[in-house]
XYZ file of C-alpha atoms in Angstrom:
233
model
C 113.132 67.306 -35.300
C 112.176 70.053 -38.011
C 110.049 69.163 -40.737
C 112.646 68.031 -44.093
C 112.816 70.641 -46.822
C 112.381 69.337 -50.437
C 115.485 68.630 -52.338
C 117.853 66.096 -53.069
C 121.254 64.863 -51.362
C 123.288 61.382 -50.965
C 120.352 59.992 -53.319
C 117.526 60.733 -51.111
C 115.036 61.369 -53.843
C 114.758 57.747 -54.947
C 115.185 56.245 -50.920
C 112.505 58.064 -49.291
C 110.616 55.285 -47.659
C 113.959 53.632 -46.895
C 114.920 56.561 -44.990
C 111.375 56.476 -43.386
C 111.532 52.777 -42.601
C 114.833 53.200 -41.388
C 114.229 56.686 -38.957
C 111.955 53.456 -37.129
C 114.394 50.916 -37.202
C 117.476 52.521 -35.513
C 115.543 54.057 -32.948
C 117.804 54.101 -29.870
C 119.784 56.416 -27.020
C 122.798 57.085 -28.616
C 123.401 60.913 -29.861
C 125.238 63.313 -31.767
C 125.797 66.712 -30.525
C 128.032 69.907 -31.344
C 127.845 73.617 -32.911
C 128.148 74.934 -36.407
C 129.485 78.688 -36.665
C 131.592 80.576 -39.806
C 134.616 80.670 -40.370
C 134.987 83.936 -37.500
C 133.367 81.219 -35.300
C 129.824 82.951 -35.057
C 127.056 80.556 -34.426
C 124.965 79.891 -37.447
C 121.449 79.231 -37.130
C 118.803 77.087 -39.007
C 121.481 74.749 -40.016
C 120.642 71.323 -41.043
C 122.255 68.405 -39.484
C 121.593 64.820 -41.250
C 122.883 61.593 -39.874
C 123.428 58.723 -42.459
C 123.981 55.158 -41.869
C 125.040 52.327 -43.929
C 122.072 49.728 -44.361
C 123.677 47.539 -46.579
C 122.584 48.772 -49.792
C 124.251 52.522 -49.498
C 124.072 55.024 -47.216
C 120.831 56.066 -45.974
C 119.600 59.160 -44.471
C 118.402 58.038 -40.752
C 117.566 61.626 -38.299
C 118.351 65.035 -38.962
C 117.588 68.707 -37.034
C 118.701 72.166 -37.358
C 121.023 74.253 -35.326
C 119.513 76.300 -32.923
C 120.323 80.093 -32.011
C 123.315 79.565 -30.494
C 124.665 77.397 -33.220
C 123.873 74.204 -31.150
C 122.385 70.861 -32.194
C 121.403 67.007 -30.614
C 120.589 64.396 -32.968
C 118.989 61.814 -30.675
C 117.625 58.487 -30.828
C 120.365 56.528 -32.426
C 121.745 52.627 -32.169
C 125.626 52.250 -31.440
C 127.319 52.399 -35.094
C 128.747 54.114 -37.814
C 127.243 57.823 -39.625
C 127.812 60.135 -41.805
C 127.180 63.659 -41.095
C 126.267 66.613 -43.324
C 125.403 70.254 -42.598
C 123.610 72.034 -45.008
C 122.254 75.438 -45.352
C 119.097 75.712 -47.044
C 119.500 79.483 -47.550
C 122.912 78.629 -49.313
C 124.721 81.589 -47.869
C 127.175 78.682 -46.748
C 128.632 75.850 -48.361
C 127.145 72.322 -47.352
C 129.961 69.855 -46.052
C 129.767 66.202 -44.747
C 132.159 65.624 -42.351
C 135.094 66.866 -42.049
C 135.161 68.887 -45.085
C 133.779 66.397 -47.950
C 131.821 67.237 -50.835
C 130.094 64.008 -51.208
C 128.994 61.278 -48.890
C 131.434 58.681 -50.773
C 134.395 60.849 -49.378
C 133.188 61.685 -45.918
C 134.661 60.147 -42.666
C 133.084 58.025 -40.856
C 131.518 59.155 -37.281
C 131.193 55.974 -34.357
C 128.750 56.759 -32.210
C 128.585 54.750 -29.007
C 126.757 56.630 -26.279
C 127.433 60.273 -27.288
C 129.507 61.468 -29.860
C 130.682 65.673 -30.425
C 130.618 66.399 -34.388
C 131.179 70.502 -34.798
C 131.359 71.389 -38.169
C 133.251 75.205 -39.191
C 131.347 76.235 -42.693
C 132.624 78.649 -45.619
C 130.666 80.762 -47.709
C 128.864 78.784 -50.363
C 129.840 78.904 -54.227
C 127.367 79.335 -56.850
C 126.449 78.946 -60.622
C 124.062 81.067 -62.565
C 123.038 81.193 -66.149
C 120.212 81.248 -68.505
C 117.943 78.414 -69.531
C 116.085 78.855 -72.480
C 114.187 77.041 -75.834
C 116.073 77.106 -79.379
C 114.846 80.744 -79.990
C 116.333 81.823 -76.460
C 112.895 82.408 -75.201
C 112.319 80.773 -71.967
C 110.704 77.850 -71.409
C 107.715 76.260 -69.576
C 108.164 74.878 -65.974
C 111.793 75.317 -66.172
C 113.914 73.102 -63.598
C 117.801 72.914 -63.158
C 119.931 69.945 -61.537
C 123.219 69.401 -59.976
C 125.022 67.327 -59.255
C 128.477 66.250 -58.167
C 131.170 65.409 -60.686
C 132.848 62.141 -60.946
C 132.812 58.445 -61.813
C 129.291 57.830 -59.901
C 127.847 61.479 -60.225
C 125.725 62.406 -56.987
C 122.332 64.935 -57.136
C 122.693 67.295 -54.993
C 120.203 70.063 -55.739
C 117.235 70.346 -57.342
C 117.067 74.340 -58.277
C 113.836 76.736 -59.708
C 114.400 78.939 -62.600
C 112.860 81.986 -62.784
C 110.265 81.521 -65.372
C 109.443 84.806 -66.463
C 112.995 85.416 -67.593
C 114.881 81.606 -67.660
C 117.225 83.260 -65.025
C 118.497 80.715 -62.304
C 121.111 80.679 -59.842
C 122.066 77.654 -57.515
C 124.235 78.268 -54.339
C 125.568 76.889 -51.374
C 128.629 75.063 -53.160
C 131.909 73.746 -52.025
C 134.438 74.003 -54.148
C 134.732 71.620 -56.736
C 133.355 70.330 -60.086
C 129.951 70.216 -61.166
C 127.434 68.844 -63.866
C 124.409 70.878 -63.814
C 121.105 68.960 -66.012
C 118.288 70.634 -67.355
C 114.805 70.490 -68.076
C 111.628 72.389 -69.447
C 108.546 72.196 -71.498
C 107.104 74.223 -75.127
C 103.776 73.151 -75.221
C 103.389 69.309 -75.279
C 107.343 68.547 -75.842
C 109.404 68.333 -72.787
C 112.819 68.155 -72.734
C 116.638 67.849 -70.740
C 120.036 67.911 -71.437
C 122.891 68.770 -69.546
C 126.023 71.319 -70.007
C 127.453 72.025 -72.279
C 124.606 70.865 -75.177
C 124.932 66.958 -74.830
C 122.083 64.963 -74.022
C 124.360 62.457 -71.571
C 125.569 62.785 -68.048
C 128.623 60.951 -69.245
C 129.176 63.473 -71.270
C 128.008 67.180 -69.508
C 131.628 69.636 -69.294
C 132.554 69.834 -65.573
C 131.878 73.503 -64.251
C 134.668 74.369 -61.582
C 133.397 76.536 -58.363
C 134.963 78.130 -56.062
C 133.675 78.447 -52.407
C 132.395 82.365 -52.160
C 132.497 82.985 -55.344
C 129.903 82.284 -58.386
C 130.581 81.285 -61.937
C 128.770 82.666 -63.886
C 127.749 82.033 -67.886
C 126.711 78.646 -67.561
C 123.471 78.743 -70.201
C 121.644 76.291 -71.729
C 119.249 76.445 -74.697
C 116.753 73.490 -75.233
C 114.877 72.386 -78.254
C 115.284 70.681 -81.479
C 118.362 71.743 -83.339
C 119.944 74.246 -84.948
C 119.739 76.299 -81.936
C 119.307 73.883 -78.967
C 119.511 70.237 -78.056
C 116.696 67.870 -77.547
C 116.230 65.752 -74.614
């Protein structure tokens, strides 16, 4: 196993030590195995593989690895059951996918796994967003941070993205296509604050931002601060 970059996906920010606890429990000799290439079927490298399991109370993330040169990977170590799978590039030159195809865990298909199991996984170029995060005045802001997540009735974090702090410049990739609410937050002095697009301070009520895999849409700015100018958190 490769040590687990720091973001967010299926919910893993709040479930860490469950996903500890539970990388202990389901120790076993079950696997999962296949290859990850493009859509020209070269073999993509540094991909990570997650395996999820349903513990009751949600899917949980239980092993993951990352492809190896020749587009390979073995998650080992796992009970007989049912997982999820997800592929993700960290470099998001690709689009992240559970299995087969799905944007979100909630949609994916479930994988049985009872001995040995072959999940391959073909990925497209990623979609992105970009934009501008600034204060009221459009100056940018202090530790700047942008979120997104996955549109719908139960929205899902996905990423957790850095702005570029000297300018308020940030662009998140990797995307399927599909709908997105992106959340902000930053800091003037003391006074922090978030909202989310387009200028609402509710998830319930953030504007859906359409993306298209390989392509980026662009425009998607956000100015925070206490009115007129911006929104307060």
């Amino acid at each position: 196993m490769h040590r687990r970059k720091t973001a967010a996906t299926a919910g893993s920010i709040g479930s860490f030590v469950i996903a500890v606890w539970s990388m202990a429990a389901v120790a076993g000799a079950s696997v999962i195995t296949g290859t990850v290439s493009d859509a020209a079927l070269n073999p993509l490298t540094g991909i990570e593989v997650s395996a999820y399991a349903d513990g009751g109370s949600g899917w949980q993330l239980v092993a993951f690895t990352e492809t190896s040169p020749d587009g390979g990977y073995v998650i080992d170590g796992l009970t007989d059951g049912v997982y999820r799978v997800l592929f993700r590039d960290w470099s998001q030159s690709f689009a992240f996918e559970y299995h087969p195809d799905a944007p979100t865990i909630g949609t994916a298909q479930d994988v049985p796994v009872f001995g040995s199991q072959v999940v391959d996984a073909v990925l497209a170029p990623g979609g992105g967003i970009t934009g501008l995060l600034t204060d009221a005045a459009g100056a940018p802001l202090e530790f700047p941070m942008v979120f997104v997540y996955a549109a719908g009735d139960e929205p899902e974090l996905l990423f957790v993205g850095q702005v570029d702090e000297a300018t308020g410049i940030y662009e998140v990739g990797g995307l399927p296509t599909g709908e997105y609410l992106m959340m902000y937050s930053g800091r003037r002095g003391l006074v922090s604050y978030v909202g989310y697009f387009d200028g609402v301070v509710r998830i319930s009520d953030a504007t859906p931002i359409p993306v298209i895999v390989g392509e980026v849409t662009a425009g998607i700015d956000a100015r925070l601060g206490p009115p007129p100018g911006g929104f307060p958190g």
